[in-house]
Each structure stands twice: as structure tokens, then as C-alpha cells.
PDB file of N, CA and C in Angstrom:
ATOM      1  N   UNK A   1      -0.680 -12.581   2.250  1.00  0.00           N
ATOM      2  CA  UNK A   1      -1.738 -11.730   2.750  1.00  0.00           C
ATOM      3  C   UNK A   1      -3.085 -12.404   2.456  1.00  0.00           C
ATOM      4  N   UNK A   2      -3.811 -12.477   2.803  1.00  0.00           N
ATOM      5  CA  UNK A   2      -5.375 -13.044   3.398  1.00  0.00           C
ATOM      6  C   UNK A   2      -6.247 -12.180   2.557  1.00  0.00           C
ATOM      7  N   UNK A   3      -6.927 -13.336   1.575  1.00  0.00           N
ATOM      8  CA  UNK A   3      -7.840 -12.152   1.046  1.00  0.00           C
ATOM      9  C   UNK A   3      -8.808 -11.222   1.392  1.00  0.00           C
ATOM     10  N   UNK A   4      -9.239 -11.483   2.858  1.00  0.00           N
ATOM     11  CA  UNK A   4      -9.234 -10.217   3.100  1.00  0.00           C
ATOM     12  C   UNK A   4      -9.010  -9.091   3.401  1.00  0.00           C
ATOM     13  N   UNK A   5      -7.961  -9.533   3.564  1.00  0.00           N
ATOM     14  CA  UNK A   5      -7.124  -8.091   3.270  1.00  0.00           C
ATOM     15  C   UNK A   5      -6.876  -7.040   1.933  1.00  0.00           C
ATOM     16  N   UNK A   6      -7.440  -7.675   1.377  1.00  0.00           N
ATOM     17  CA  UNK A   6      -7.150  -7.191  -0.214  1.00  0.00           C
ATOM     18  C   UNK A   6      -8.516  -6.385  -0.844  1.00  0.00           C
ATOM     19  N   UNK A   7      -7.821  -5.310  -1.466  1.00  0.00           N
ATOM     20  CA  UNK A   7      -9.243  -4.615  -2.508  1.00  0.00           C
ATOM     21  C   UNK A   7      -8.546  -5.267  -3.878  1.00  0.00           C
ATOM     22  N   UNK A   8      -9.098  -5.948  -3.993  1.00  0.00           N
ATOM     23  CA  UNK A   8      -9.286  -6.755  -5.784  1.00  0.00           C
ATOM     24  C   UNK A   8     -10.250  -6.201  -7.065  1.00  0.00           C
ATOM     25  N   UNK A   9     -11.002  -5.584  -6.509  1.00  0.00           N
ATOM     26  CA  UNK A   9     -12.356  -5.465  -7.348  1.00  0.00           C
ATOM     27  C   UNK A   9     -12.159  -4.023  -8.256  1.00  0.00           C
ATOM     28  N   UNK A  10     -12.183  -3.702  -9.243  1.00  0.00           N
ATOM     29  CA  UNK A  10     -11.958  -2.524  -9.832  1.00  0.00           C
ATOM     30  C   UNK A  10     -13.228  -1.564  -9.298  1.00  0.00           C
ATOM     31  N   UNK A  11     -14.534  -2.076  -8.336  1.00  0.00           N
ATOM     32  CA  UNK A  11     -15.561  -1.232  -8.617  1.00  0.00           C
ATOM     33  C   UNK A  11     -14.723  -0.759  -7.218  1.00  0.00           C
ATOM     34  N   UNK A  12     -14.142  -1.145  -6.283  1.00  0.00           N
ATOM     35  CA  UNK A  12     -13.647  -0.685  -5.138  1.00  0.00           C
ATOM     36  C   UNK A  12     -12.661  -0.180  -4.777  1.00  0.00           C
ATOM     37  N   UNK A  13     -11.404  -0.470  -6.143  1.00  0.00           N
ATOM     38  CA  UNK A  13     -10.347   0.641  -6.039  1.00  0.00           C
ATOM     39  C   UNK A  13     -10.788   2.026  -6.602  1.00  0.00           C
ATOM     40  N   UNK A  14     -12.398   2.520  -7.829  1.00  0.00           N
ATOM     41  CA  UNK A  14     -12.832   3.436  -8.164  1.00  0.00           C
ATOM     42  C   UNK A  14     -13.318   4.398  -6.544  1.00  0.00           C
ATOM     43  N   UNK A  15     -14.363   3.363  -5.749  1.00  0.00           N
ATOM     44  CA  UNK A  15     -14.749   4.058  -5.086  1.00  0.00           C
ATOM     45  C   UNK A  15     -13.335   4.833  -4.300  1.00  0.00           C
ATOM     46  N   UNK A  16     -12.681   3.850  -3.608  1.00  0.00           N
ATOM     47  CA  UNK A  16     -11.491   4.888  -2.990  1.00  0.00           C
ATOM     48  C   UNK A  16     -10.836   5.923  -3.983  1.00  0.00           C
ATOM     49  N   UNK A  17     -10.664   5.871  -5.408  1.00  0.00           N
ATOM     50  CA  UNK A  17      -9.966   6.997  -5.695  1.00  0.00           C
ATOM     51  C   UNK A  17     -10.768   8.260  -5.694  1.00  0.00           C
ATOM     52  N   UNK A  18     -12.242   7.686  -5.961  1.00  0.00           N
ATOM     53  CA  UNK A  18     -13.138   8.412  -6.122  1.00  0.00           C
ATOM     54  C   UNK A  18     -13.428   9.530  -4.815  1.00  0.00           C
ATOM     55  N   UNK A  19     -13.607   8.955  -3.972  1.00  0.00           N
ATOM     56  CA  UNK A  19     -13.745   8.998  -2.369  1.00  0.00           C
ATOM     57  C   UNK A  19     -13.142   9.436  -0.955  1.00  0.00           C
ATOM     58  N   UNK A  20     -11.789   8.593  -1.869  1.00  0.00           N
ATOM     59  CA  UNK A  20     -10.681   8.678  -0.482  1.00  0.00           C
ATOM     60  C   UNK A  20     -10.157   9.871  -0.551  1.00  0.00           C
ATOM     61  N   UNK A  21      -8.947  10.058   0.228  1.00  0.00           N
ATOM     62  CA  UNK A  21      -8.483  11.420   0.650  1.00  0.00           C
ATOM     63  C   UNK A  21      -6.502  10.718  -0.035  1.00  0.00           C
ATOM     64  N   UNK A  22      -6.246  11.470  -0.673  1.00  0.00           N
ATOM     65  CA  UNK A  22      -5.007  11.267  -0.887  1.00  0.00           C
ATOM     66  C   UNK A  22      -3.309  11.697  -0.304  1.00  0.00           C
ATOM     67  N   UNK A  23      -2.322  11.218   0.200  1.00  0.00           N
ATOM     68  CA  UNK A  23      -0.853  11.471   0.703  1.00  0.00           C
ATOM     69  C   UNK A  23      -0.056  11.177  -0.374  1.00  0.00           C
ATOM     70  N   UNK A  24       1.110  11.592  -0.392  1.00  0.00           N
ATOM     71  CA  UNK A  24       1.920  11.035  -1.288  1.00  0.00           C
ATOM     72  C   UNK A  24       3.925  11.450  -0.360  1.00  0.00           C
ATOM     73  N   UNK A  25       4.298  10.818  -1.006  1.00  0.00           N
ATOM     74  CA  UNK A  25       6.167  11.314  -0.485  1.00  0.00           C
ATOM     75  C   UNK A  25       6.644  11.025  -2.119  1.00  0.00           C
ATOM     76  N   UNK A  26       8.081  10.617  -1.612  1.00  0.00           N
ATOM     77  CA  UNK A  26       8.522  10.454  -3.221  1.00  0.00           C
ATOM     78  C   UNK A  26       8.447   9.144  -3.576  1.00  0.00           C
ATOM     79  N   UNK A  27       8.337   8.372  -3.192  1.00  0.00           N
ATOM     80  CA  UNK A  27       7.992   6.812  -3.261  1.00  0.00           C
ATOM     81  C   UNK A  27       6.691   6.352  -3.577  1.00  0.00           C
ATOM     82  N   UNK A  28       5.662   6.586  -2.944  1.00  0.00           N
ATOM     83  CA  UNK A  28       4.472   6.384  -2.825  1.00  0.00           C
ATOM     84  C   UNK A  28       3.117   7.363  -3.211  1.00  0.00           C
ATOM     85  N   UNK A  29       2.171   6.760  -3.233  1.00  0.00           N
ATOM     86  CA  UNK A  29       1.082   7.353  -2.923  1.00  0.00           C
ATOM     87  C   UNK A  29       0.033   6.948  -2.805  1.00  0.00           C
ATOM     88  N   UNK A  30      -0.585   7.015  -1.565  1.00  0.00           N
ATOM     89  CA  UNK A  30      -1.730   6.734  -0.722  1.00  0.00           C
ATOM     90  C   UNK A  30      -3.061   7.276  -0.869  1.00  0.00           C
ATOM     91  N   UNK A  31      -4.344   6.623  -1.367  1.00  0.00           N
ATOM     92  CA  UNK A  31      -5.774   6.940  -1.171  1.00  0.00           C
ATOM     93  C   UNK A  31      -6.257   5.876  -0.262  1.00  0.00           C
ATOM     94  N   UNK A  32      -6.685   6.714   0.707  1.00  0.00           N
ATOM     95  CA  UNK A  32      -7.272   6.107   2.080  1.00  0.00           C
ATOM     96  C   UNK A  32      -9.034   6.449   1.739  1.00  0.00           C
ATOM     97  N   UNK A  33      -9.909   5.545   2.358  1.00  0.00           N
ATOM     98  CA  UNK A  33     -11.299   5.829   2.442  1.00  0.00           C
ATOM     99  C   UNK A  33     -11.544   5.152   3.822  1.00  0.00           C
ATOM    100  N   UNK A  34     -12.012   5.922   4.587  1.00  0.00           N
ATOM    101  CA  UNK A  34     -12.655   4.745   6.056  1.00  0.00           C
ATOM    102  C   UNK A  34     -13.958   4.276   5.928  1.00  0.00           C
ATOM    103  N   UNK A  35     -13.316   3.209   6.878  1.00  0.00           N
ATOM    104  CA  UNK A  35     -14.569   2.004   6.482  1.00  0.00           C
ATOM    105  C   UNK A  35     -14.623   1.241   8.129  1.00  0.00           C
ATOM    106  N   UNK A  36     -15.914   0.775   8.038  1.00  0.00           N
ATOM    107  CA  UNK A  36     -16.430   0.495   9.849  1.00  0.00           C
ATOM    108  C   UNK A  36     -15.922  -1.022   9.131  1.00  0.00           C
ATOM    109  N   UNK A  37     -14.939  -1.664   9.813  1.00  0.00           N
ATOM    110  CA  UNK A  37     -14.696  -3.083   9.323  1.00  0.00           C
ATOM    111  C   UNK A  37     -14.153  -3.673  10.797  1.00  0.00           C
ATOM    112  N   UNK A  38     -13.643  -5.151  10.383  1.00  0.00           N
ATOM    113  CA  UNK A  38     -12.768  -5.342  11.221  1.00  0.00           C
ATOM    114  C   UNK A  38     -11.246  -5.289  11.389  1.00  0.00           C
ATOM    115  N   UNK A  39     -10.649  -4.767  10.138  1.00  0.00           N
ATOM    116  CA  UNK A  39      -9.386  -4.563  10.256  1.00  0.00           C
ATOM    117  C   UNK A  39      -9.112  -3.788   8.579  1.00  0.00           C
ATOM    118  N   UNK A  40      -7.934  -3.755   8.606  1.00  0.00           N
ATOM    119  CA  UNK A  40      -7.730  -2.932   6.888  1.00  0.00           C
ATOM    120  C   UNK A  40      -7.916  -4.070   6.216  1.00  0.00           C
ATOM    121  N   UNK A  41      -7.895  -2.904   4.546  1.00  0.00           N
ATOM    122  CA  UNK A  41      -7.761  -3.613   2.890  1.00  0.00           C
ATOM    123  C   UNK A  41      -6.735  -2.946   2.466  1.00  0.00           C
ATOM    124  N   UNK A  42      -6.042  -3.202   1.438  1.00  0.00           N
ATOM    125  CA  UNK A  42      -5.131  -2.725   0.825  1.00  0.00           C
ATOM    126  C   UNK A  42      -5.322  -3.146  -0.625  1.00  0.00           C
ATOM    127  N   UNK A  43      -4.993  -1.886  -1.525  1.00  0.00           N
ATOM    128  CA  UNK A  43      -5.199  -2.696  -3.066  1.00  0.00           C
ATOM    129  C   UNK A  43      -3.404  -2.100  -3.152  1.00  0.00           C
ATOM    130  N   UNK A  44      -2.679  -2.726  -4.148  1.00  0.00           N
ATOM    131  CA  UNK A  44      -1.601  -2.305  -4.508  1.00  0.00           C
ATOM    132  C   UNK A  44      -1.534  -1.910  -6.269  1.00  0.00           C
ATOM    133  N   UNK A  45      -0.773  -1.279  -6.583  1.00  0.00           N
ATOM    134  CA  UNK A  45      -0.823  -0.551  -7.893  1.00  0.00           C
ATOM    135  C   UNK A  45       0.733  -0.482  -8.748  1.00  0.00           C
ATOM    136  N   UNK A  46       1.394  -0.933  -9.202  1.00  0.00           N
ATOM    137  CA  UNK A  46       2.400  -0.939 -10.295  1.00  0.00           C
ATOM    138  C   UNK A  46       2.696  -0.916 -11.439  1.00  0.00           C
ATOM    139  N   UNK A  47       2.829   0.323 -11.547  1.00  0.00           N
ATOM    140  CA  UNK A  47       3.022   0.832 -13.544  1.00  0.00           C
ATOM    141  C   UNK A  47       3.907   0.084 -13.875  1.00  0.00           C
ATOM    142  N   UNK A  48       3.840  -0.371 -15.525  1.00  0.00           N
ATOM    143  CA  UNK A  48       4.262  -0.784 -16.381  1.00  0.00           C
ATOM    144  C   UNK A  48       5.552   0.073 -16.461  1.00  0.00           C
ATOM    145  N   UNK A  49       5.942   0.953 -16.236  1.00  0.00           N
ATOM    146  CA  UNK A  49       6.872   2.332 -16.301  1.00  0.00           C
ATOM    147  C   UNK A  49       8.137   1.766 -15.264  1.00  0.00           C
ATOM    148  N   UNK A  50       7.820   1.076 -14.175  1.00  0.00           N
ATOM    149  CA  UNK A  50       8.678   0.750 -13.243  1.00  0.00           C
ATOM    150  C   UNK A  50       9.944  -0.493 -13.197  1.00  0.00           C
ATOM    151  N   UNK A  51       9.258  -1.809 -14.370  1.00  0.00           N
ATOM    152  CA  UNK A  51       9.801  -2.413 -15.195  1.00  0.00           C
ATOM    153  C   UNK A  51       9.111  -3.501 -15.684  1.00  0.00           C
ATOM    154  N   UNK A  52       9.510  -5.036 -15.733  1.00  0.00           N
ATOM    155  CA  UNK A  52       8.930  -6.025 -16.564  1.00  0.00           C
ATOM    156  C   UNK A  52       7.894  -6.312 -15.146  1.00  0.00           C
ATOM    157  N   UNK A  53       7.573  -7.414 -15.712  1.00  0.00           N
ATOM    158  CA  UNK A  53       7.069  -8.256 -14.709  1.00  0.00           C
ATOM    159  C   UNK A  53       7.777  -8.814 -13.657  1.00  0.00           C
ATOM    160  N   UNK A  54       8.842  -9.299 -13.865  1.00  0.00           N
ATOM    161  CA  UNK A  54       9.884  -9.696 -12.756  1.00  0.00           C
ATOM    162  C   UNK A  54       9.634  -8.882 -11.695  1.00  0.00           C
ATOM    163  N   UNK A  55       9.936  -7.295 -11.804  1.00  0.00           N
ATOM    164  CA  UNK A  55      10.378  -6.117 -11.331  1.00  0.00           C
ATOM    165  C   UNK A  55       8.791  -6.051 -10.177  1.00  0.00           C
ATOM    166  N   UNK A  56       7.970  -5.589 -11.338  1.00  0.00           N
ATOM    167  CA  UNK A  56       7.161  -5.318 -10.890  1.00  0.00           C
ATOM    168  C   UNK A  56       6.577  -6.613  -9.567  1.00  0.00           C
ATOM    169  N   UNK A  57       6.436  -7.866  -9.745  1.00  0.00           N
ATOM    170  CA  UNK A  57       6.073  -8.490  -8.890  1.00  0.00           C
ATOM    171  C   UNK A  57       6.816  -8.517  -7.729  1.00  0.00           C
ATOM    172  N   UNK A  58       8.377  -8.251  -7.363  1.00  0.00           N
ATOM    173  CA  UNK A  58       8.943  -8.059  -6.603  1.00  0.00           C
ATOM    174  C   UNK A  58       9.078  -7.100  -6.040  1.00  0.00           C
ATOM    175  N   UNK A  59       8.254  -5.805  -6.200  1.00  0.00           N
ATOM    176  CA  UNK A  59       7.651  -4.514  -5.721  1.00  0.00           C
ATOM    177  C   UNK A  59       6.722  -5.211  -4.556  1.00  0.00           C
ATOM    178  N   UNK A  60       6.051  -5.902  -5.758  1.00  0.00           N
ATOM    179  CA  UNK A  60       4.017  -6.328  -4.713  1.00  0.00           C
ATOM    180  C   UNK A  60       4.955  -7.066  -3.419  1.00  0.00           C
ATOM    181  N   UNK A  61       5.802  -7.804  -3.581  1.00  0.00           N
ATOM    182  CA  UNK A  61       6.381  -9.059  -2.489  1.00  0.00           C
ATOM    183  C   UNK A  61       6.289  -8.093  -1.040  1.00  0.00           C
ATOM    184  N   UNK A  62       7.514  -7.442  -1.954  1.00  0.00           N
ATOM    185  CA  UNK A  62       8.220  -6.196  -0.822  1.00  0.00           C
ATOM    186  C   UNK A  62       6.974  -5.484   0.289  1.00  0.00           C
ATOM    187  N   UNK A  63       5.955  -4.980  -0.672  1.00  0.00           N
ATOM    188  CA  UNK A  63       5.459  -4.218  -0.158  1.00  0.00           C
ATOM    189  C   UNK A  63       4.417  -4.641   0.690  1.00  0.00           C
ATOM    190  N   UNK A  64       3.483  -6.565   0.374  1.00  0.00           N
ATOM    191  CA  UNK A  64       3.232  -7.353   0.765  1.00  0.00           C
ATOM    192  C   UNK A  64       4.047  -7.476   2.437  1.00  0.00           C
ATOM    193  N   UNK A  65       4.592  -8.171   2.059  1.00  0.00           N
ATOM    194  CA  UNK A  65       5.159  -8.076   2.821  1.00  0.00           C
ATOM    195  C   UNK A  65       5.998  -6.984   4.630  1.00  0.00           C
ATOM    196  N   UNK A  66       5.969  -6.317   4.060  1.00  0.00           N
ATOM    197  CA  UNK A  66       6.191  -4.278   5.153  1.00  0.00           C
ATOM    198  C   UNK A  66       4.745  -4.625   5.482  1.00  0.00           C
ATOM    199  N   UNK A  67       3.362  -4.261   4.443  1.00  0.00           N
ATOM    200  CA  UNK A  67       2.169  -4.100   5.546  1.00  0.00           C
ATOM    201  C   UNK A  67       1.898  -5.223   6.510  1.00  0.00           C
ATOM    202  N   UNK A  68       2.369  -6.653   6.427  1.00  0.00           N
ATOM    203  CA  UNK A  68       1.692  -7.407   7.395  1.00  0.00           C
ATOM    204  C   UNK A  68       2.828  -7.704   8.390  1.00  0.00           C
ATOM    205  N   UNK A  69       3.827  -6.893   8.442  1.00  0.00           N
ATOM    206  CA  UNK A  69       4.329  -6.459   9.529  1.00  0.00           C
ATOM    207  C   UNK A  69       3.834  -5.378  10.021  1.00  0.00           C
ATOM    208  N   UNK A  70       3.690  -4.462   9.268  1.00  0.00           N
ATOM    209  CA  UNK A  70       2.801  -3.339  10.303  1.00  0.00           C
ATOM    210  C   UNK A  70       1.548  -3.302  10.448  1.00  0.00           C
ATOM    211  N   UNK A  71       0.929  -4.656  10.291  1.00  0.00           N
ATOM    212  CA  UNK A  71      -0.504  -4.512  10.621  1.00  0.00           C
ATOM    213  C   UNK A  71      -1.283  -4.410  11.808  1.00  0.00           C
ATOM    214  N   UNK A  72      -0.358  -4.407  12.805  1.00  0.00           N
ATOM    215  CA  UNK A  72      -0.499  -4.309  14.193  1.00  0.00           C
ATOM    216  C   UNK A  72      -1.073  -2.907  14.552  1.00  0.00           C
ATOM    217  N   UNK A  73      -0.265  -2.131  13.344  1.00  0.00           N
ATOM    218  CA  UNK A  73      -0.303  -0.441  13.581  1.00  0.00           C
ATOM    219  C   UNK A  73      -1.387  -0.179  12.680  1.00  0.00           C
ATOM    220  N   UNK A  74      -1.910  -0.387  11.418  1.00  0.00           N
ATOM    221  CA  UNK A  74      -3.073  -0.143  10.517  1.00  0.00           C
ATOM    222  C   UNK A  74      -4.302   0.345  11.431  1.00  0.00           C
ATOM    223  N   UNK A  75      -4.758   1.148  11.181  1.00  0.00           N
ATOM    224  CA  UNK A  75      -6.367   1.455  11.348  1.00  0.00           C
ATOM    225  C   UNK A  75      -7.143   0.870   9.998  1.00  0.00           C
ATOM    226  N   UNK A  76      -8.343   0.552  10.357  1.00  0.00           N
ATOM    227  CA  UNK A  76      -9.560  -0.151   9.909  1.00  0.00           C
ATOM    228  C   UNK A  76     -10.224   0.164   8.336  1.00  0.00           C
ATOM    229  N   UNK A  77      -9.117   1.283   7.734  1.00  0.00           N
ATOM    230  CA  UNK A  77      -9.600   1.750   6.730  1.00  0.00           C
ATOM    231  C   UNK A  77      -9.206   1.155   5.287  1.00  0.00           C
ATOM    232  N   UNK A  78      -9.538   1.119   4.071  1.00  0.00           N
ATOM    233  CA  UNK A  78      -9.597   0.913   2.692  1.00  0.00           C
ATOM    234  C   UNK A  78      -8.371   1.795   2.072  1.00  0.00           C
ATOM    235  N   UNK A  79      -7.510   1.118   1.767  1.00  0.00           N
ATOM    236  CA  UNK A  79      -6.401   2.178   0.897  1.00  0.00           C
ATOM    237  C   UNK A  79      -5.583   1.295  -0.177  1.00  0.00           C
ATOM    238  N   UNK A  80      -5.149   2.357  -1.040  1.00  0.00           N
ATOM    239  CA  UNK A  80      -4.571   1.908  -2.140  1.00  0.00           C
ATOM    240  C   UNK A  80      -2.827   2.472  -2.042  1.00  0.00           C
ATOM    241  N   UNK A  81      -1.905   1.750  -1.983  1.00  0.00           N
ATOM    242  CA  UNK A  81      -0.605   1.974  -2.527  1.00  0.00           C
ATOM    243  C   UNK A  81      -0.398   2.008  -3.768  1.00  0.00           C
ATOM    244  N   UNK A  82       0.135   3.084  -4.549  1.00  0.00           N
ATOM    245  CA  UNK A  82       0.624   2.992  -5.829  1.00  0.00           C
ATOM    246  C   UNK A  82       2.309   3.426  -5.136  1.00  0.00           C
ATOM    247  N   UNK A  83       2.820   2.613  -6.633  1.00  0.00           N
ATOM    248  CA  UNK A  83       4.685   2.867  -6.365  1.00  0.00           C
ATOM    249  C   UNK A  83       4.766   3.910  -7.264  1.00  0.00           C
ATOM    250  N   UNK A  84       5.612   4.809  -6.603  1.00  0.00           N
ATOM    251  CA  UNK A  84       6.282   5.727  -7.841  1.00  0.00           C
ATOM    252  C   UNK A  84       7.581   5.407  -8.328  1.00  0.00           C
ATOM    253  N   UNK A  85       7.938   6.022  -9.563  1.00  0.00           N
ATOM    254  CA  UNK A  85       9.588   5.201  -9.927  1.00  0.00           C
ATOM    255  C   UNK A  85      10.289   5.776  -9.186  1.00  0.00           C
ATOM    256  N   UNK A  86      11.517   4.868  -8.635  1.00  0.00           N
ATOM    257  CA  UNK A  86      12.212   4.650  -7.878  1.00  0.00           C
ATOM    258  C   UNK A  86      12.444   3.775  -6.502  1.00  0.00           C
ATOM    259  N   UNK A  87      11.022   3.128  -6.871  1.00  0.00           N
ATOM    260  CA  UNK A  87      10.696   1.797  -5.947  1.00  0.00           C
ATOM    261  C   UNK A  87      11.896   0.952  -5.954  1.00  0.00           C
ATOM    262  N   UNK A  88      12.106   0.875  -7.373  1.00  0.00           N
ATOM    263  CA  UNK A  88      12.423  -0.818  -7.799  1.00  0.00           C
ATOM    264  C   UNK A  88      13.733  -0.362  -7.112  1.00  0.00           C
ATOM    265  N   UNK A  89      14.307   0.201  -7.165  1.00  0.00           N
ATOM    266  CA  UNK A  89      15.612   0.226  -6.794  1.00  0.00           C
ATOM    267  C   UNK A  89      16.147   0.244  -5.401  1.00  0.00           C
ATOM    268  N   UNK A  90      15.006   0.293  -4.530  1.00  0.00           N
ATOM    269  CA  UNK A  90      15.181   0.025  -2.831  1.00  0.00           C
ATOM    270  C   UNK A  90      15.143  -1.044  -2.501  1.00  0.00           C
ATOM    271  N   UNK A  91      16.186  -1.062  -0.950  1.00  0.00           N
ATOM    272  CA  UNK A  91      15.897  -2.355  -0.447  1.00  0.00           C
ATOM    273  C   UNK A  91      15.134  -2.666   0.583  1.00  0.00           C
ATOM    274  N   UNK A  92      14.980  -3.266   0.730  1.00  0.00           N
ATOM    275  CA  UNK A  92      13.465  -3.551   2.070  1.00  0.00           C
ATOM    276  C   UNK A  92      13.645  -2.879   2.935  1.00  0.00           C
ATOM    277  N   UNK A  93      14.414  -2.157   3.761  1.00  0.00           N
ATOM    278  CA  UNK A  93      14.561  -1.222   4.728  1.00  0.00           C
ATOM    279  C   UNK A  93      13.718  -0.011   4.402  1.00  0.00           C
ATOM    280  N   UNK A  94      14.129   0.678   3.214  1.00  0.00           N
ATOM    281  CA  UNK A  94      14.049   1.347   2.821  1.00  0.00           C
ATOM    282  C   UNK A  94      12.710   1.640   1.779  1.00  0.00           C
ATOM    283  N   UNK A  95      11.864   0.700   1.710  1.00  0.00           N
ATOM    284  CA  UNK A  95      10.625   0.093   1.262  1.00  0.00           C
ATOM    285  C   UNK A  95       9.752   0.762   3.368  1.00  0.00           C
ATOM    286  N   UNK A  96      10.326  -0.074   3.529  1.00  0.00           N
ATOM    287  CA  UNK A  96       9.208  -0.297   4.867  1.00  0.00           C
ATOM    288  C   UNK A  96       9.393   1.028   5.722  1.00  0.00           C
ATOM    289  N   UNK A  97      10.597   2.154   5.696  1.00  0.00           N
ATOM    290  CA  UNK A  97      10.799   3.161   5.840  1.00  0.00           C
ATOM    291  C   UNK A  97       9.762   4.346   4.802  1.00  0.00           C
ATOM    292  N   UNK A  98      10.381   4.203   3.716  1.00  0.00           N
ATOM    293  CA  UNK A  98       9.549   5.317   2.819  1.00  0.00           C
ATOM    294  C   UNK A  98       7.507   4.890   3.037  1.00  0.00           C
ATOM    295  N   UNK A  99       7.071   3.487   3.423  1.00  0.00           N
ATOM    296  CA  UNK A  99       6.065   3.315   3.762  1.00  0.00           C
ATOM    297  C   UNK A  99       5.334   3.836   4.645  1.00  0.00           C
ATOM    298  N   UNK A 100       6.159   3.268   5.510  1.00  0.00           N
ATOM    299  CA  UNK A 100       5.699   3.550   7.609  1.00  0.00           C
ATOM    300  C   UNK A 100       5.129   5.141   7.094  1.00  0.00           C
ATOM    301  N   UNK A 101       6.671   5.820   6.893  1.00  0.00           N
ATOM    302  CA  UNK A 101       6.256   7.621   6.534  1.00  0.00           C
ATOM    303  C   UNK A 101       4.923   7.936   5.565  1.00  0.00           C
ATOM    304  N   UNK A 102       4.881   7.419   4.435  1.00  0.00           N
ATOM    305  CA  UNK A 102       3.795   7.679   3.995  1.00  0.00           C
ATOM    306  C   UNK A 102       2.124   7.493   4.246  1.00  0.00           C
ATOM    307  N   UNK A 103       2.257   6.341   4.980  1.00  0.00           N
ATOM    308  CA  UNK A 103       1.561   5.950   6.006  1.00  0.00           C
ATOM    309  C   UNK A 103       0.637   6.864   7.178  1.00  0.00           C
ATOM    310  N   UNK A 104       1.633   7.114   7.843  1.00  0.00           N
ATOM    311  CA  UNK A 104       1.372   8.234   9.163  1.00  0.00           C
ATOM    312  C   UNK A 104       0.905   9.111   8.637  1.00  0.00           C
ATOM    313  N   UNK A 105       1.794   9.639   7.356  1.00  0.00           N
ATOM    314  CA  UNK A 105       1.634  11.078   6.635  1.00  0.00           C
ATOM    315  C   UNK A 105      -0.389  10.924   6.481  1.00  0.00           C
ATOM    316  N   UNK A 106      -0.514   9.917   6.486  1.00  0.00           N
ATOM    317  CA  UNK A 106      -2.132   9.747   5.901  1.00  0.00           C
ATOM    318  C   UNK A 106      -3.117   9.477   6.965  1.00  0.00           C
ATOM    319  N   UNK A 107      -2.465   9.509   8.226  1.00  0.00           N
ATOM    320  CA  UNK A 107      -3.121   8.655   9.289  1.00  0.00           C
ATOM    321  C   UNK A 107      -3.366   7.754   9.836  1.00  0.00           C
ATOM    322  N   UNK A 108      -2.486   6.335   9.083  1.00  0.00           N
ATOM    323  CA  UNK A 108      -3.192   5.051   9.044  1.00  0.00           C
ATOM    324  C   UNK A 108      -2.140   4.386   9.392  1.00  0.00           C
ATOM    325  N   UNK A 109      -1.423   4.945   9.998  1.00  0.00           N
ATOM    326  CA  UNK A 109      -0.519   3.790  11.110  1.00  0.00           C
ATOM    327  C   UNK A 109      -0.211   4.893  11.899  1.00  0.00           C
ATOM    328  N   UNK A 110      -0.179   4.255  12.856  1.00  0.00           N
ATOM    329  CA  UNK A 110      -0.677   4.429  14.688  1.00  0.00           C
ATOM    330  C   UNK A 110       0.425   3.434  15.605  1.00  0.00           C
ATOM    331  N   UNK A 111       1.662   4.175  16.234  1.00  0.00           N
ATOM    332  CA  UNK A 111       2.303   3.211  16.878  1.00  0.00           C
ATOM    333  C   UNK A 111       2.834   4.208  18.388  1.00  0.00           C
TER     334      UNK A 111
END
């Protein structure tokens, strides 16, 4: 993923939590903020709770991965994915499924 695609900055994952409007399912949960850009950001989020580092970086891959396949469908806005437990234990289908849904659920994919 392209850094710009990315919210990196702690002052900018505050403003969206601060700001944004929140979705959630049992997998996920989404704070969206809109923003006049040229395409989305995404920050991603993984508790220590979910497992080591191994674990956890193979969450970010997964999930890396699902949005820039659906980036076709993204609207233009600032959002944050956090995993809830029971991530680690899906497989990419089922990653890019519980997504897509949480997604829509928020507005921000459009197909």
C-alpha cells in the first residue's frame, strides 16, 4: 500500500476518533471522517490481546491487502480499522467478507 494511502500520524488517527462517525460487526470496527482528497487513507489498529507479533503482522498483511482490492469501491474518506479478537483465526475469504460488510455498514464502499 502507497503511503498515501496510509494515516500514520497519531495527531490524525486522534482527529478521526475524535471526529469520525463510528460502525462496528463482530470482527471489526470502523471510524470514518470525510475528507475532500483524491482517494482514501486508512490507519490500521491491532491489540496486543490478539497475539505476538507474528500474529499480529499477519492481520495488517491480510487486511492490507482486502483494501487494495477493494479500492476501486472506497470513497475518498479517512478511516481507521481496528481488529477485534477473532481476526486471527480467519482466512482471507472471510477477512475480506467480514470487511466488505463492515465497510458498507459505514458507507465507504460503493459497488
Amino acid at each position: 500500500m502507497k503511503k498515501t494511502y496510509r494515516v500514520k500520524r497519531n495527531q490524525d488517527f486522534q482527529v478521526i476518533f475524535g471526529q469520525g462517525k463510528s460502525v462496528a460487526n463482530r470482527k471489526f470496527v470502523v471510524y470514518s471522517l470525510e475528507k475532500s482528497q483524491k482517494h482514501f487513507r486508512v490507519g490500521l489498529s491491532v491489540s496486543k490481546k490478539l497475539g505476538n507479533a507474528v500474529v499480529r503482522n499477519r492481520i495488517k498483511r491480510k487486511l492490507r491487502h482486502v483494501l487494495m482490492e477493494l479500492a476501486p469501491f472506497l470513497t475518498t474518506h479517512d478511516f481507521v480499522v481496528i481488529a477485534r479478537k477473532g481476526v486471527e483465526e480467519l482466512n482471507y475469504q472471510e477477512v475480506k467478507q467480514n470487511l466488505r460488510h463492515v465497510l458498507s455498514l459505514a458507507g465507504l464502499y460503493e459497488k
